[in-house]
PDB file of C-alpha atoms in Angstrom:
ATOM      1  CA  GLY A   1     -61.768  12.478  12.215  1.00  0.00           C
ATOM      2  CA  GLN A   2     -61.347  10.351  15.285  1.00  0.00           C
ATOM      3  CA  ASN A   3     -63.793   7.878  16.825  1.00  0.00           C
ATOM      4  CA  ILE A   4     -63.021   6.739  20.357  1.00  0.00           C
ATOM      5  CA  ASP A   5     -65.036   4.054  22.152  1.00  0.00           C
ATOM      6  CA  GLN A   6     -65.087   3.121  25.829  1.00  0.00           C
ATOM      7  CA  PRO A   7     -67.574   1.194  27.944  1.00  0.00           C
ATOM      8  CA  THR A   8     -70.005   3.524  29.642  1.00  0.00           C
ATOM      9  CA  GLU A   9     -69.931   1.987  33.103  1.00  0.00           C
ATOM     10  CA  MET A  10     -68.059  -0.669  35.049  1.00  0.00           C
ATOM     11  CA  THR A  11     -68.303  -2.018  38.564  1.00  0.00           C
ATOM     12  CA  ALA A  12     -65.555  -3.769  40.496  1.00  0.00           C
ATOM     13  CA  THR A  13     -64.826  -4.842  44.052  1.00  0.00           C
ATOM     14  CA  GLU A  14     -62.365  -3.209  46.404  1.00  0.00           C
ATOM     15  CA  GLY A  15     -59.003  -4.963  46.206  1.00  0.00           C
ATOM     16  CA  ALA A  16     -59.668  -6.419  42.769  1.00  0.00           C
ATOM     17  CA  ILE A  17     -58.158  -5.615  39.375  1.00  0.00           C
ATOM     18  CA  VAL A  18     -60.138  -3.890  36.636  1.00  0.00           C
ATOM     19  CA  GLN A  19     -59.296  -3.297  32.988  1.00  0.00           C
ATOM     20  CA  ILE A  20     -60.898  -0.389  31.122  1.00  0.00           C
ATOM     21  CA  ASN A  21     -60.675  -0.704  27.361  1.00  0.00           C
ATOM     22  CA  CYS A  22     -60.476   2.010  24.743  1.00  0.00           C
ATOM     23  CA  THR A  23     -60.597   1.516  20.986  1.00  0.00           C
ATOM     24  CA  TYR A  24     -60.013   4.227  18.461  1.00  0.00           C
ATOM     25  CA  GLN A  25     -60.354   4.640  14.719  1.00  0.00           C
ATOM     26  CA  THR A  26     -58.263   7.464  13.357  1.00  0.00           C
ATOM     27  CA  SER A  27     -56.568   8.459  10.151  1.00  0.00           C
ATOM     28  CA  GLY A  28     -53.343   8.697  12.140  1.00  0.00           C
ATOM     29  CA  PHE A  29     -52.087   8.647  15.687  1.00  0.00           C
ATOM     30  CA  ASN A  30     -49.617  10.527  17.858  1.00  0.00           C
ATOM     31  CA  GLY A  31     -50.210   9.405  21.413  1.00  0.00           C
ATOM     32  CA  LEU A  32     -52.930   8.178  23.745  1.00  0.00           C
ATOM     33  CA  PHE A  33     -53.679   9.566  27.188  1.00  0.00           C
ATOM     34  CA  TRP A  34     -55.691   8.400  30.173  1.00  0.00           C
ATOM     35  CA  TYR A  35     -57.282  10.811  32.618  1.00  0.00           C
ATOM     36  CA  GLN A  36     -59.161  10.292  35.855  1.00  0.00           C
ATOM     37  CA  GLN A  37     -62.073  12.541  36.751  1.00  0.00           C
ATOM     38  CA  HIS A  38     -63.863  12.471  40.068  1.00  0.00           C
ATOM     39  CA  ALA A  39     -67.380  13.834  40.132  1.00  0.00           C
ATOM     40  CA  GLY A  40     -67.377  17.606  40.194  1.00  0.00           C
ATOM     41  CA  GLU A  41     -63.634  17.869  39.680  1.00  0.00           C
ATOM     42  CA  ALA A  42     -61.292  18.518  36.761  1.00  0.00           C
ATOM     43  CA  PRO A  43     -59.623  15.615  34.926  1.00  0.00           C
ATOM     44  CA  THR A  44     -56.192  14.632  36.187  1.00  0.00           C
ATOM     45  CA  PHE A  45     -53.498  13.088  34.022  1.00  0.00           C
ATOM     46  CA  LEU A  46     -52.782   9.397  34.627  1.00  0.00           C
ATOM     47  CA  SER A  47     -50.697   8.032  31.775  1.00  0.00           C
ATOM     48  CA  TYR A  48     -49.399   8.475  28.259  1.00  0.00           C
ATOM     49  CA  ASN A  49     -48.541   5.907  25.572  1.00  0.00           C
ATOM     50  CA  VAL A  50     -47.092   6.612  22.163  1.00  0.00           C
ATOM     51  CA  LEU A  51     -45.306   3.292  21.501  1.00  0.00           C
ATOM     52  CA  ASP A  52     -46.733  -0.215  21.750  1.00  0.00           C
ATOM     53  CA  GLY A  53     -46.515  -1.892  25.094  1.00  0.00           C
ATOM     54  CA  LEU A  54     -47.215  -1.453  28.746  1.00  0.00           C
ATOM     55  CA  GLU A  55     -46.459   1.619  30.851  1.00  0.00           C
ATOM     56  CA  GLU A  56     -46.612   1.006  34.585  1.00  0.00           C
ATOM     57  CA  LYS A  57     -47.101   3.625  37.278  1.00  0.00           C
ATOM     58  CA  GLY A  58     -47.742   2.143  40.677  1.00  0.00           C
ATOM     59  CA  ARG A  59     -51.229   0.644  40.815  1.00  0.00           C
ATOM     60  CA  PHE A  60     -52.052   1.997  37.355  1.00  0.00           C
ATOM     61  CA  SER A  61     -50.787   0.616  34.056  1.00  0.00           C
ATOM     62  CA  SER A  62     -51.697   1.515  30.502  1.00  0.00           C
ATOM     63  CA  PHE A  63     -51.233  -0.606  27.406  1.00  0.00           C
ATOM     64  CA  LEU A  64     -51.221   0.365  23.757  1.00  0.00           C
ATOM     65  CA  SER A  65     -51.423  -1.567  20.485  1.00  0.00           C
ATOM     66  CA  ARG A  66     -51.253   0.848  17.580  1.00  0.00           C
ATOM     67  CA  SER A  67     -51.898  -1.836  14.945  1.00  0.00           C
ATOM     68  CA  LYS A  68     -55.158  -2.753  16.664  1.00  0.00           C
ATOM     69  CA  GLY A  69     -56.176   0.775  17.615  1.00  0.00           C
ATOM     70  CA  TYR A  70     -56.541  -0.422  21.173  1.00  0.00           C
ATOM     71  CA  SER A  71     -55.543   0.636  24.641  1.00  0.00           C
ATOM     72  CA  TYR A  72     -56.463  -0.357  28.146  1.00  0.00           C
ATOM     73  CA  LEU A  73     -56.016   1.092  31.597  1.00  0.00           C
ATOM     74  CA  LEU A  74     -55.376  -1.472  34.310  1.00  0.00           C
ATOM     75  CA  LEU A  75     -56.108  -0.593  37.917  1.00  0.00           C
ATOM     76  CA  LYS A  76     -54.793  -2.969  40.580  1.00  0.00           C
ATOM     77  CA  GLU A  77     -55.645  -3.280  44.259  1.00  0.00           C
ATOM     78  CA  LEU A  78     -58.731  -1.185  43.777  1.00  0.00           C
ATOM     79  CA  GLN A  79     -59.632   1.330  46.453  1.00  0.00           C
ATOM     80  CA  MET A  80     -62.910   3.090  47.078  1.00  0.00           C
ATOM     81  CA  LYS A  81     -61.283   6.372  46.047  1.00  0.00           C
ATOM     82  CA  ASP A  82     -60.753   4.934  42.552  1.00  0.00           C
ATOM     83  CA  SER A  83     -64.467   5.386  41.898  1.00  0.00           C
ATOM     84  CA  ALA A  84     -64.381   7.971  39.135  1.00  0.00           C
ATOM     85  CA  SER A  85     -64.709   8.432  35.400  1.00  0.00           C
ATOM     86  CA  TYR A  86     -61.749   7.386  33.280  1.00  0.00           C
ATOM     87  CA  LEU A  87     -61.267   9.216  30.018  1.00  0.00           C
ATOM     88  CA  CYS A  88     -59.284   7.974  27.053  1.00  0.00           C
ATOM     89  CA  ALA A  89     -57.944  10.709  24.753  1.00  0.00           C
ATOM     90  CA  VAL A  90     -56.090  10.560  21.451  1.00  0.00           C
ATOM     91  CA  ARG A  91     -53.738  13.112  19.953  1.00  0.00           C
ATOM     92  CA  PRO A  92     -53.948  13.518  16.178  1.00  0.00           C
ATOM     93  CA  PRO A  93     -50.951  12.807  13.938  1.00  0.00           C
ATOM     94  CA  ASN A  94     -48.293  15.179  12.714  1.00  0.00           C
ATOM     95  CA  THR A  95     -49.052  17.742  15.352  1.00  0.00           C
ATOM     96  CA  GLY A  96     -46.138  17.508  17.771  1.00  0.00           C
ATOM     97  CA  THR A  97     -46.520  17.317  21.501  1.00  0.00           C
ATOM     98  CA  ALA A  98     -48.283  20.641  21.943  1.00  0.00           C
ATOM     99  CA  SER A  99     -51.587  19.641  20.478  1.00  0.00           C
ATOM    100  CA  LYS A 100     -55.248  19.307  21.215  1.00  0.00           C
ATOM    101  CA  LEU A 101     -56.759  16.007  22.321  1.00  0.00           C
ATOM    102  CA  THR A 102     -59.939  14.233  21.330  1.00  0.00           C
ATOM    103  CA  PHE A 103     -61.645  12.595  24.297  1.00  0.00           C
ATOM    104  CA  GLY A 104     -63.744   9.476  24.457  1.00  0.00           C
ATOM    105  CA  THR A 105     -67.026   9.520  26.325  1.00  0.00           C
ATOM    106  CA  GLY A 106     -65.424   8.150  29.476  1.00  0.00           C
ATOM    107  CA  THR A 107     -65.993   5.071  31.613  1.00  0.00           C
ATOM    108  CA  ARG A 108     -67.643   5.522  34.969  1.00  0.00           C
ATOM    109  CA  LEU A 109     -66.083   3.071  37.432  1.00  0.00           C
ATOM    110  CA  GLN A 110     -67.852   2.191  40.657  1.00  0.00           C
ATOM    111  CA  VAL A 111     -65.789   0.402  43.294  1.00  0.00           C
ATOM    112  CA  THR A 112     -67.855  -1.533  45.818  1.00  0.00           C
ATOM    113  CA  LEU A 113     -67.074  -3.265  49.091  1.00  0.00           C
TER     114      LEU A 113
ATOM    115  CA  SER B   1     -47.196  19.919  36.166  1.00  0.00           C
ATOM    116  CA  ALA B   2     -48.650  23.440  36.180  1.00  0.00           C
ATOM    117  CA  VAL B   3     -50.920  25.067  38.747  1.00  0.00           C
ATOM    118  CA  ILE B   4     -53.998  26.432  37.026  1.00  0.00           C
ATOM    119  CA  SER B   5     -56.676  28.639  38.524  1.00  0.00           C
ATOM    120  CA  GLN B   6     -59.998  29.681  37.059  1.00  0.00           C
ATOM    121  CA  LYS B   7     -62.371  32.450  38.012  1.00  0.00           C
ATOM    122  CA  PRO B   8     -65.202  32.313  38.764  1.00  0.00           C
ATOM    123  CA  SER B   9     -65.533  28.764  40.063  1.00  0.00           C
ATOM    124  CA  ARG B  10     -69.260  28.905  39.452  1.00  0.00           C
ATOM    125  CA  ASP B  11     -71.957  31.341  38.425  1.00  0.00           C
ATOM    126  CA  ILE B  12     -75.652  31.527  37.753  1.00  0.00           C
ATOM    127  CA  CYS B  13     -76.498  33.857  34.903  1.00  0.00           C
ATOM    128  CA  GLN B  14     -79.604  35.054  33.159  1.00  0.00           C
ATOM    129  CA  ARG B  15     -80.433  34.278  29.571  1.00  0.00           C
ATOM    130  CA  GLY B  16     -79.050  36.854  27.144  1.00  0.00           C
ATOM    131  CA  THR B  17     -76.165  37.994  29.331  1.00  0.00           C
ATOM    132  CA  SER B  18     -72.454  37.241  28.927  1.00  0.00           C
ATOM    133  CA  LEU B  19     -69.852  35.805  31.290  1.00  0.00           C
ATOM    134  CA  THR B  20     -66.087  36.019  31.045  1.00  0.00           C
ATOM    135  CA  ILE B  21     -64.047  33.196  32.572  1.00  0.00           C
ATOM    136  CA  GLN B  22     -60.412  33.729  33.440  1.00  0.00           C
ATOM    137  CA  CYS B  23     -57.653  31.136  33.406  1.00  0.00           C
ATOM    138  CA  GLN B  24     -54.304  31.818  35.061  1.00  0.00           C
ATOM    139  CA  VAL B  25     -51.275  29.499  35.008  1.00  0.00           C
ATOM    140  CA  ASP B  26     -48.312  29.734  37.340  1.00  0.00           C
ATOM    141  CA  SER B  27     -45.747  29.228  34.577  1.00  0.00           C
ATOM    142  CA  GLN B  28     -45.355  29.891  30.887  1.00  0.00           C
ATOM    143  CA  VAL B  29     -46.972  27.148  28.862  1.00  0.00           C
ATOM    144  CA  THR B  30     -46.868  26.141  25.235  1.00  0.00           C
ATOM    145  CA  MET B  31     -50.553  25.844  24.522  1.00  0.00           C
ATOM    146  CA  MET B  32     -53.824  26.716  26.212  1.00  0.00           C
ATOM    147  CA  PHE B  33     -57.176  25.205  25.348  1.00  0.00           C
ATOM    148  CA  TRP B  34     -60.789  25.720  26.357  1.00  0.00           C
ATOM    149  CA  TYR B  35     -63.119  22.759  26.788  1.00  0.00           C
ATOM    150  CA  ARG B  36     -66.777  22.362  27.614  1.00  0.00           C
ATOM    151  CA  GLN B  37     -68.199  19.470  29.587  1.00  0.00           C
ATOM    152  CA  GLN B  38     -71.955  19.217  29.624  1.00  0.00           C
ATOM    153  CA  PRO B  39     -73.650  17.240  32.410  1.00  0.00           C
ATOM    154  CA  GLY B  40     -72.762  13.561  32.234  1.00  0.00           C
ATOM    155  CA  GLN B  41     -70.722  14.040  29.083  1.00  0.00           C
ATOM    156  CA  SER B  42     -67.066  13.945  28.167  1.00  0.00           C
ATOM    157  CA  LEU B  43     -64.962  16.939  27.216  1.00  0.00           C
ATOM    158  CA  THR B  44     -65.484  18.812  23.974  1.00  0.00           C
ATOM    159  CA  LEU B  45     -62.790  21.143  22.731  1.00  0.00           C
ATOM    160  CA  ILE B  46     -64.057  24.662  22.028  1.00  0.00           C
ATOM    161  CA  ALA B  47     -60.873  26.312  20.803  1.00  0.00           C
ATOM    162  CA  THR B  48     -57.132  26.676  21.080  1.00  0.00           C
ATOM    163  CA  ALA B  49     -56.136  29.995  22.638  1.00  0.00           C
ATOM    164  CA  ASN B  50     -53.239  31.427  20.645  1.00  0.00           C
ATOM    165  CA  GLN B  51     -50.954  33.948  22.284  1.00  0.00           C
ATOM    166  CA  GLY B  52     -51.193  37.312  20.563  1.00  0.00           C
ATOM    167  CA  SER B  53     -53.506  36.178  17.767  1.00  0.00           C
ATOM    168  CA  GLU B  54     -57.030  34.956  17.156  1.00  0.00           C
ATOM    169  CA  ALA B  55     -58.068  31.653  18.689  1.00  0.00           C
ATOM    170  CA  THR B  56     -58.535  28.548  16.554  1.00  0.00           C
ATOM    171  CA  TYR B  57     -62.092  27.269  16.895  1.00  0.00           C
ATOM    172  CA  GLU B  58     -63.360  23.724  16.506  1.00  0.00           C
ATOM    173  CA  SER B  59     -66.291  22.815  14.336  1.00  0.00           C
ATOM    174  CA  GLY B  60     -69.522  24.034  15.862  1.00  0.00           C
ATOM    175  CA  PHE B  61     -67.950  26.873  17.845  1.00  0.00           C
ATOM    176  CA  VAL B  62     -67.624  30.458  16.606  1.00  0.00           C
ATOM    177  CA  ILE B  63     -65.814  33.547  17.776  1.00  0.00           C
ATOM    178  CA  ASP B  64     -68.947  35.642  18.126  1.00  0.00           C
ATOM    179  CA  LYS B  65     -70.365  33.230  20.665  1.00  0.00           C
ATOM    180  CA  PHE B  66     -67.113  32.307  22.452  1.00  0.00           C
ATOM    181  CA  PRO B  67     -64.592  35.127  22.102  1.00  0.00           C
ATOM    182  CA  ILE B  68     -61.216  34.173  23.537  1.00  0.00           C
ATOM    183  CA  SER B  69     -58.216  36.259  24.478  1.00  0.00           C
ATOM    184  CA  ARG B  70     -54.681  35.233  25.338  1.00  0.00           C
ATOM    185  CA  PRO B  71     -52.581  38.336  25.892  1.00  0.00           C
ATOM    186  CA  ASN B  72     -49.544  36.446  27.259  1.00  0.00           C
ATOM    187  CA  LEU B  73     -48.218  32.943  27.932  1.00  0.00           C
ATOM    188  CA  THR B  74     -49.861  32.529  31.338  1.00  0.00           C
ATOM    189  CA  PHE B  75     -53.367  33.991  30.999  1.00  0.00           C
ATOM    190  CA  SER B  76     -56.469  33.498  28.872  1.00  0.00           C
ATOM    191  CA  THR B  77     -60.144  34.408  28.988  1.00  0.00           C
ATOM    192  CA  LEU B  78     -63.206  32.774  27.480  1.00  0.00           C
ATOM    193  CA  THR B  79     -66.434  34.722  27.159  1.00  0.00           C
ATOM    194  CA  VAL B  80     -69.757  32.952  26.766  1.00  0.00           C
ATOM    195  CA  SER B  81     -71.915  35.497  24.961  1.00  0.00           C
ATOM    196  CA  ASN B  82     -75.684  35.937  24.750  1.00  0.00           C
ATOM    197  CA  MET B  83     -76.185  32.912  26.958  1.00  0.00           C
ATOM    198  CA  SER B  84     -79.038  30.444  26.745  1.00  0.00           C
ATOM    199  CA  PRO B  85     -79.860  27.488  29.032  1.00  0.00           C
ATOM    200  CA  GLU B  86     -78.091  25.201  26.548  1.00  0.00           C
ATOM    201  CA  ASP B  87     -74.826  26.885  27.545  1.00  0.00           C
ATOM    202  CA  SER B  88     -75.143  25.510  31.066  1.00  0.00           C
ATOM    203  CA  SER B  89     -72.000  23.460  31.414  1.00  0.00           C
ATOM    204  CA  ILE B  90     -68.608  23.225  33.035  1.00  0.00           C
ATOM    205  CA  TYR B  91     -65.953  25.192  31.185  1.00  0.00           C
ATOM    206  CA  LEU B  92     -62.361  24.086  31.665  1.00  0.00           C
ATOM    207  CA  CYS B  93     -59.113  25.530  30.512  1.00  0.00           C
ATOM    208  CA  SER B  94     -56.161  23.257  29.984  1.00  0.00           C
ATOM    209  CA  VAL B  95     -52.488  23.780  29.274  1.00  0.00           C
ATOM    210  CA  VAL B  96     -49.713  21.803  27.679  1.00  0.00           C
ATOM    211  CA  THR B  97     -46.376  21.943  29.453  1.00  0.00           C
ATOM    212  CA  ARG B  98     -42.951  21.278  28.053  1.00  0.00           C
ATOM    213  CA  HIS B  99     -42.885  17.742  29.441  1.00  0.00           C
ATOM    214  CA  LEU B 100     -41.852  14.987  27.072  1.00  0.00           C
ATOM    215  CA  GLY B 101     -45.329  13.630  26.444  1.00  0.00           C
ATOM    216  CA  GLY B 102     -46.977  16.994  26.098  1.00  0.00           C
ATOM    217  CA  GLU B 103     -49.705  15.960  28.487  1.00  0.00           C
ATOM    218  CA  GLN B 104     -52.462  18.428  29.234  1.00  0.00           C
ATOM    219  CA  TYR B 105     -53.315  19.672  32.684  1.00  0.00           C
ATOM    220  CA  PHE B 106     -56.724  21.032  33.526  1.00  0.00           C
ATOM    221  CA  GLY B 107     -57.935  23.908  35.595  1.00  0.00           C
ATOM    222  CA  PRO B 108     -60.604  23.311  38.242  1.00  0.00           C
ATOM    223  CA  GLY B 109     -63.388  24.395  35.900  1.00  0.00           C
ATOM    224  CA  THR B 110     -66.155  26.970  35.977  1.00  0.00           C
ATOM    225  CA  ARG B 111     -69.651  25.637  36.547  1.00  0.00           C
ATOM    226  CA  LEU B 112     -72.104  27.806  34.646  1.00  0.00           C
ATOM    227  CA  THR B 113     -75.860  27.661  35.034  1.00  0.00           C
ATOM    228  CA  VAL B 114     -78.026  29.765  32.741  1.00  0.00           C
ATOM    229  CA  THR B 115     -81.588  30.445  33.813  1.00  0.00           C
TER     230      THR B 115
END
């Protein structure tokens, strides 16, 4: 099975940087995904890591360490519209790219003035 | 990415009835999934919708309660049968495209309330 842990809630100030951590314990691993979900809306894809290191996409970056079972999502220059839930999801091993995901419980981020 | 639509967007149903949710994608996709998201919770996978064959259900979900069809590569339905208030949830379909990472894209969801 897979166990995925994220902080439940975080608060940060507009313009600041926030790091949302995700740890996972799995019997194998084949990719980690981050999704953003605004209240009442469907999740939207943010990033994907399968190798160790940092993937940067504009204000959003995601980092992965497979040996530590650890990832983080870094949001820079926070904006009020970044207030949302951020979901970490892991793809099980030996399943190829077309495979189901297991989601963490999500981190609710509140951006304040 | 793929454009995904779901019908209905929301519904209020009585206990004991059934509701069928439709998911339509604008392009052929590799895989389609059905998730449930209960209030304040994360997503729980119900099943993988297999084209032309029976769906693959996750632990805790059974075909009699959540029958699924996928007649072609762009369309699937999920039925919530013999509903109870505990079935009140958002139901989302998702698809995997042929992009390198195999990321999933989600439909807008169907908000179901059972009274």
